CSV table of C-alpha atoms in Angstrom, one decimal:
chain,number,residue,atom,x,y,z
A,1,UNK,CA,-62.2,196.6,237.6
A,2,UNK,CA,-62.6,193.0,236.8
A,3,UNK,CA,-62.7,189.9,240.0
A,4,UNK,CA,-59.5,188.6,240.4
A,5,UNK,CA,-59.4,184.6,240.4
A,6,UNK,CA,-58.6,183.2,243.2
A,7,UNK,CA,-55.7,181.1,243.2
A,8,UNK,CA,-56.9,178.4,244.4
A,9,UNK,CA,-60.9,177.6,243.8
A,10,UNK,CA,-62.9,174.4,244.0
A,11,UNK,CA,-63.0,174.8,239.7
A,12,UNK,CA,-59.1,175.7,239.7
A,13,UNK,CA,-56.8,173.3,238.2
A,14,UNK,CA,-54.0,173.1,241.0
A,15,UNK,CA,-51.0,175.5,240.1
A,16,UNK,CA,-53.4,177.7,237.6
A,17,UNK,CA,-55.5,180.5,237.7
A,18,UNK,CA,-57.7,179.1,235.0
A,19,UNK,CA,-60.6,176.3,235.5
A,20,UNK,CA,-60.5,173.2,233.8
A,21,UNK,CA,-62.2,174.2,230.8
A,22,UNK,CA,-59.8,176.8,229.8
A,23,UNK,CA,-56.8,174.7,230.8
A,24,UNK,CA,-57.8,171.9,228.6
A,25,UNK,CA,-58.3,174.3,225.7
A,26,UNK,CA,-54.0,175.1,225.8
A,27,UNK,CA,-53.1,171.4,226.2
A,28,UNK,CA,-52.0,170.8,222.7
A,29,UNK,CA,-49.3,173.5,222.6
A,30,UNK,CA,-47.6,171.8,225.6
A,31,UNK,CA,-45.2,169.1,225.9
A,32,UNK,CA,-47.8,166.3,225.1
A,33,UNK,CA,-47.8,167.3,221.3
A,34,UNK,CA,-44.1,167.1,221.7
A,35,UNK,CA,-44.9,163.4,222.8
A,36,UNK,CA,-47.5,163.5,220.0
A,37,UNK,CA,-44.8,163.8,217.3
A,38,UNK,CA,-42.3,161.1,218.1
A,39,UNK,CA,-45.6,158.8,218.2
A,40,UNK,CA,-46.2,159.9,214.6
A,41,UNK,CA,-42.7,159.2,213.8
A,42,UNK,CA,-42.3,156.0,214.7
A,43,UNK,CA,-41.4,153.1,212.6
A,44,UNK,CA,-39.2,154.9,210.7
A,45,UNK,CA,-42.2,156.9,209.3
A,46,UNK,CA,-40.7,160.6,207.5
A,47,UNK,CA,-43.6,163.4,207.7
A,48,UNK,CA,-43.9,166.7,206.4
A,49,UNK,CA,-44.2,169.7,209.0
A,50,UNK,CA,-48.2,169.7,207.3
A,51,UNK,CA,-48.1,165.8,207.1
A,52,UNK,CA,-47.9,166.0,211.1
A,53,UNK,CA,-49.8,168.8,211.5
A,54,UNK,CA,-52.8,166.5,209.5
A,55,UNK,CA,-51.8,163.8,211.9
A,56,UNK,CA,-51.8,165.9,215.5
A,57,UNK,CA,-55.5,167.2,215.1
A,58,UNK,CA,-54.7,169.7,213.0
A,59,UNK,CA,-52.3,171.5,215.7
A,60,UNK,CA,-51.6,174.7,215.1
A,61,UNK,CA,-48.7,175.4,211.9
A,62,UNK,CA,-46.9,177.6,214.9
A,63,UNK,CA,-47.2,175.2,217.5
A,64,UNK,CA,-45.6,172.5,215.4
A,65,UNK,CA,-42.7,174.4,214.2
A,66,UNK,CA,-42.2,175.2,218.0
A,67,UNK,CA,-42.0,171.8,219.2
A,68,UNK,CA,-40.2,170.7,216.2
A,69,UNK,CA,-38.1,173.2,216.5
A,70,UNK,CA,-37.4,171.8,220.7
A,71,UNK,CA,-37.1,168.1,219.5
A,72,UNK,CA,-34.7,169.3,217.3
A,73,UNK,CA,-33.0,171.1,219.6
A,74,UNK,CA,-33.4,168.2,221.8
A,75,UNK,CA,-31.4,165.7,219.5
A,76,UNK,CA,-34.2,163.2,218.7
A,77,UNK,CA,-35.6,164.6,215.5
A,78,UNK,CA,-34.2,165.7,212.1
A,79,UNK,CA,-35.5,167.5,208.9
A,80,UNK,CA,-34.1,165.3,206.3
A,81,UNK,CA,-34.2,167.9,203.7
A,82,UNK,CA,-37.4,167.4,200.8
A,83,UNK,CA,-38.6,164.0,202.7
A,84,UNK,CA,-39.5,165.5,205.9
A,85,UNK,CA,-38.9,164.8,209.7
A,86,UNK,CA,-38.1,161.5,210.9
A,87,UNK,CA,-36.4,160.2,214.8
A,88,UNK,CA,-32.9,160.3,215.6
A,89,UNK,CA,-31.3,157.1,216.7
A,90,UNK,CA,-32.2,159.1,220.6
A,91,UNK,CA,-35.4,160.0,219.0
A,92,UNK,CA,-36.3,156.5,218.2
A,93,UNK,CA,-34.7,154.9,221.8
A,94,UNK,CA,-37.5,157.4,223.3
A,95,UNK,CA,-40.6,156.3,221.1
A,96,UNK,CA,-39.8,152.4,222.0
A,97,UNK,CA,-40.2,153.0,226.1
A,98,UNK,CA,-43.2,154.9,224.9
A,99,UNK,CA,-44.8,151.5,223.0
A,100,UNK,CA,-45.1,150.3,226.2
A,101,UNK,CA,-47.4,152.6,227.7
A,102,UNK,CA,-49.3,153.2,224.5
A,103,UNK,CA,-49.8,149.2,224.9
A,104,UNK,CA,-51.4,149.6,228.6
A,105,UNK,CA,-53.7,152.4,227.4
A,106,UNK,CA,-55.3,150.0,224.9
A,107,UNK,CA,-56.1,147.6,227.5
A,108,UNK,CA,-57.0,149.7,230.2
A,109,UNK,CA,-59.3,151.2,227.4
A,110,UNK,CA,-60.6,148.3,226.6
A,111,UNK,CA,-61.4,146.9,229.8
A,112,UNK,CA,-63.3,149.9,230.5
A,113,UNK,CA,-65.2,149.6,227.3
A,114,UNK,CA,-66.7,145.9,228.8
């Protein structure tokens, strides 16, 4: 019979039974790719299901229909039938607050580069 984890070890990410490593490796079938998508959207950009699937690391085909599929759902994306997804007026509301952060991780990136 194989060791259970313990629930809470020095290598356990807090509220998973998997270490770091393995937790990282499910990361972009969570709500960042989500995130991910609207930030491909912007501007007023129309992708492809495999146009965003190019631009998100090559996520998995499934994984992006899921989240589209929850964006969708959500009210800030639409398929606009043979050009692709683009934001909802909601869709588009949400990627604008998002600028701001995307801003501060350029500088705080950059600061650390010097």
């Amino acid at each position: 019979m194989p060791k259970q984890l313990s629930a809470m070890t020095k290598s356990s990410v807090r509220g998973s039974r998997v270490g770091p490593a393995d937790h990282g490796a499910a990361r972009p079938a969570g709500p960042a790719l989500g995130l991910r998508i609207i930030w491909e959207l912007r501007d007023d950009r129309r992708l492809t299901s495999r146009a965003l699937r190019t631009a998100c690391d090559e996520a998995s085909p499934t994984i992006i229909q899921a989240r589209l599929s929850e964006l969708r759902e959500a009210g800030l994306v639409e398929l606009v039938p043979g050009d692709g997804y683009r934001l909802t007026a909601l869709g588009k509301e949400l990627a604008e607050n998002v600028l701001p952060l995307h801003r501060f991780a350029e500088r705080w990136s950059k600061r650390l580069a010097t």
